[in-house]
Amino acid sequence: LLDPNFVQAYARLSMAHASAYWEHFDHTEERIAKSKRALEQAVELGPDLPETYFALGVFYYHCQLDYKKAISNFELSLKKSPNNSEIVAYIGYLQRRLGKFIQAAENLKRALEMDPRSALTCFNIGGTLMTMRNYREAERFYDRAIALSPEFVHPYSNKAMLYLLWEGDTKKSKAVLEETAKTL
């Protein structure tokens, strides 16, 4: 590292490793160990920083499936960094995983208010609403995600699935998939 005292870099490195594990790009114990080593450096250098608490939350969420410790650290991070949309979104993701869909949707919408150009947040709101069978509103958020980031493929695939679940409409679903092919 260029700066061995750069706490935020260690925190983000830990989160990157945890995400690689969570998303199954490298779902190995070694990936967890790499996340933990970077996290330990962040904790040693800046134990009370919001970035450290956030990284702790992501580690507990993605690598340990310890949702109680994850939410506790997200909340500590948010207290120190109340305008961080990413932390609010992670709280929403965790609530969704726990089946608290109404609270998850509320927090994801709050994160979107903080960062209105986030296609990822729009996509996640759409997914949460689709799970709640609020198909019309889910469609709106998928459309917004697509408008914000036309190359982001996931909103298209979820929107195609939405039409199957909502209306059983294979033609609309197919049209969305064809739109995807033209855009990419």
mmCIF file of N, CA and C in Angstrom, residues 119 122-123 126 135-150 152 154-156 158-160 162-163 166 172 176 179:
data_model
loop_
_atom_site.group_PDB
_atom_site.id
_atom_site.type_symbol
_atom_site.label_atom_id
_atom_site.label_comp_id
_atom_site.label_asym_id
_atom_site.label_seq_id
_atom_site.Cartn_x
_atom_site.Cartn_y
_atom_site.Cartn_z
ATOM 1 N N ALA A 119 -28.750 3.659 -9.909
ATOM 2 C CA ALA A 119 -29.497 2.605 -10.594
ATOM 3 C C ALA A 119 -29.559 1.341 -9.733
ATOM 4 N N CYS A 122 -32.330 1.741 -7.214
ATOM 5 C CA CYS A 122 -33.619 1.589 -7.906
ATOM 6 C C CYS A 122 -33.908 0.115 -8.170
ATOM 7 N N PHE A 123 -32.905 -0.600 -8.659
ATOM 8 C CA PHE A 123 -33.052 -2.033 -8.927
ATOM 9 C C PHE A 123 -33.441 -2.787 -7.653
ATOM 10 N N GLY A 126 -36.967 -2.091 -6.663
ATOM 11 C CA GLY A 126 -37.841 -2.878 -7.535
ATOM 12 C C GLY A 126 -37.933 -4.325 -7.093
ATOM 13 N N TYR A 135 -46.387 -4.950 -7.890
ATOM 14 C CA TYR A 135 -45.798 -5.026 -9.225
ATOM 15 C C TYR A 135 -45.766 -3.681 -9.948
ATOM 16 N N ARG A 136 -46.815 -2.899 -9.839
ATOM 17 C CA ARG A 136 -46.858 -1.620 -10.552
ATOM 18 C C ARG A 136 -45.714 -0.698 -10.094
ATOM 19 N N GLU A 137 -45.538 -0.618 -8.789
ATOM 20 C CA GLU A 137 -44.466 0.237 -8.279
ATOM 21 C C GLU A 137 -43.092 -0.365 -8.582
ATOM 22 N N ALA A 138 -42.985 -1.666 -8.532
ATOM 23 C CA ALA A 138 -41.717 -2.325 -8.890
ATOM 24 C C ALA A 138 -41.347 -1.990 -10.333
ATOM 25 N N GLU A 139 -42.319 -2.023 -11.216
ATOM 26 C CA GLU A 139 -42.087 -1.690 -12.626
ATOM 27 C C GLU A 139 -41.510 -0.273 -12.757
ATOM 28 N N ARG A 140 -42.075 0.646 -11.999
ATOM 29 C CA ARG A 140 -41.583 2.036 -12.023
ATOM 30 C C ARG A 140 -40.101 2.120 -11.652
ATOM 31 N N PHE A 141 -39.712 1.369 -10.632
ATOM 32 C CA PHE A 141 -38.318 1.432 -10.196
ATOM 33 C C PHE A 141 -37.388 0.705 -11.162
ATOM 34 N N TYR A 142 -37.846 -0.382 -11.772
ATOM 35 C CA TYR A 142 -37.023 -1.025 -12.803
ATOM 36 C C TYR A 142 -36.838 -0.087 -13.985
ATOM 37 N N ASP A 143 -37.919 0.592 -14.387
ATOM 38 C CA ASP A 143 -37.808 1.557 -15.490
ATOM 39 C C ASP A 143 -36.823 2.673 -15.148
ATOM 40 N N ARG A 144 -36.870 3.120 -13.916
ATOM 41 C CA ARG A 144 -35.946 4.184 -13.491
ATOM 42 C C ARG A 144 -34.498 3.684 -13.493
ATOM 43 N N ALA A 145 -34.289 2.453 -13.026
ATOM 44 C CA ALA A 145 -32.937 1.872 -13.035
ATOM 45 C C ALA A 145 -32.417 1.775 -14.468
ATOM 46 N N ILE A 146 -33.279 1.343 -15.387
ATOM 47 C CA ILE A 146 -32.890 1.211 -16.790
ATOM 48 C C ILE A 146 -32.581 2.582 -17.390
ATOM 49 N N ALA A 147 -33.393 3.579 -17.071
ATOM 50 C CA ALA A 147 -33.153 4.931 -17.589
ATOM 51 C C ALA A 147 -31.832 5.499 -17.062
ATOM 52 N N LEU A 148 -31.520 5.215 -15.817
ATOM 53 C CA LEU A 148 -30.284 5.725 -15.215
ATOM 54 C C LEU A 148 -29.042 5.008 -15.741
ATOM 55 N N SER A 149 -29.185 3.725 -16.025
ATOM 56 C CA SER A 149 -28.025 2.923 -16.426
ATOM 57 C C SER A 149 -28.456 1.853 -17.427
ATOM 58 N N PRO A 150 -28.632 2.227 -18.701
ATOM 59 C CA PRO A 150 -29.160 1.293 -19.700
ATOM 60 C C PRO A 150 -28.313 0.038 -19.905
ATOM 61 N N PHE A 152 -26.931 -1.695 -17.479
ATOM 62 C CA PHE A 152 -27.088 -2.521 -16.277
ATOM 63 C C PHE A 152 -28.157 -3.581 -16.580
ATOM 64 N N HIS A 154 -29.385 -6.349 -15.002
ATOM 65 C CA HIS A 154 -30.276 -6.951 -14.008
ATOM 66 C C HIS A 154 -31.693 -6.349 -13.966
ATOM 67 N N PRO A 155 -31.845 -5.034 -14.096
ATOM 68 C CA PRO A 155 -33.225 -4.522 -14.097
ATOM 69 C C PRO A 155 -34.065 -5.068 -15.256
ATOM 70 N N TYR A 156 -33.434 -5.305 -16.393
ATOM 71 C CA TYR A 156 -34.167 -5.869 -17.526
ATOM 72 C C TYR A 156 -34.664 -7.280 -17.209
ATOM 73 N N ASN A 158 -35.128 -8.696 -14.325
ATOM 74 C CA ASN A 158 -36.155 -8.685 -13.285
ATOM 75 C C ASN A 158 -37.478 -8.143 -13.813
ATOM 76 N N LYS A 159 -37.393 -7.150 -14.694
ATOM 77 C CA LYS A 159 -38.623 -6.604 -15.276
ATOM 78 C C LYS A 159 -39.316 -7.660 -16.137
ATOM 79 N N ALA A 160 -38.543 -8.449 -16.871
ATOM 80 C CA ALA A 160 -39.125 -9.544 -17.668
ATOM 81 C C ALA A 160 -39.818 -10.543 -16.740
ATOM 82 N N LEU A 162 -40.980 -9.858 -13.802
ATOM 83 C CA LEU A 162 -42.113 -9.133 -13.238
ATOM 84 C C LEU A 162 -43.368 -9.338 -14.087
ATOM 85 N N TYR A 163 -43.235 -9.221 -15.405
ATOM 86 C CA TYR A 163 -44.401 -9.376 -16.277
ATOM 87 C C TYR A 163 -44.954 -10.794 -16.237
ATOM 88 N N TRP A 166 -46.679 -10.934 -12.636
ATOM 89 C CA TRP A 166 -47.779 -9.984 -12.494
ATOM 90 C C TRP A 166 -48.953 -10.328 -13.400
ATOM 91 N N LYS A 172 -44.885 -9.472 -23.247
ATOM 92 C CA LYS A 172 -44.243 -8.322 -22.611
ATOM 93 C C LYS A 172 -42.862 -8.710 -22.062
ATOM 94 N N VAL A 176 -39.145 -7.170 -23.272
ATOM 95 C CA VAL A 176 -38.117 -6.610 -22.382
ATOM 96 C C VAL A 176 -36.766 -7.259 -22.668
ATOM 97 N N GLU A 179 -35.375 -5.876 -25.795
ATOM 98 C CA GLU A 179 -34.873 -4.523 -25.523
ATOM 99 C C GLU A 179 -33.473 -4.605 -24.911
#
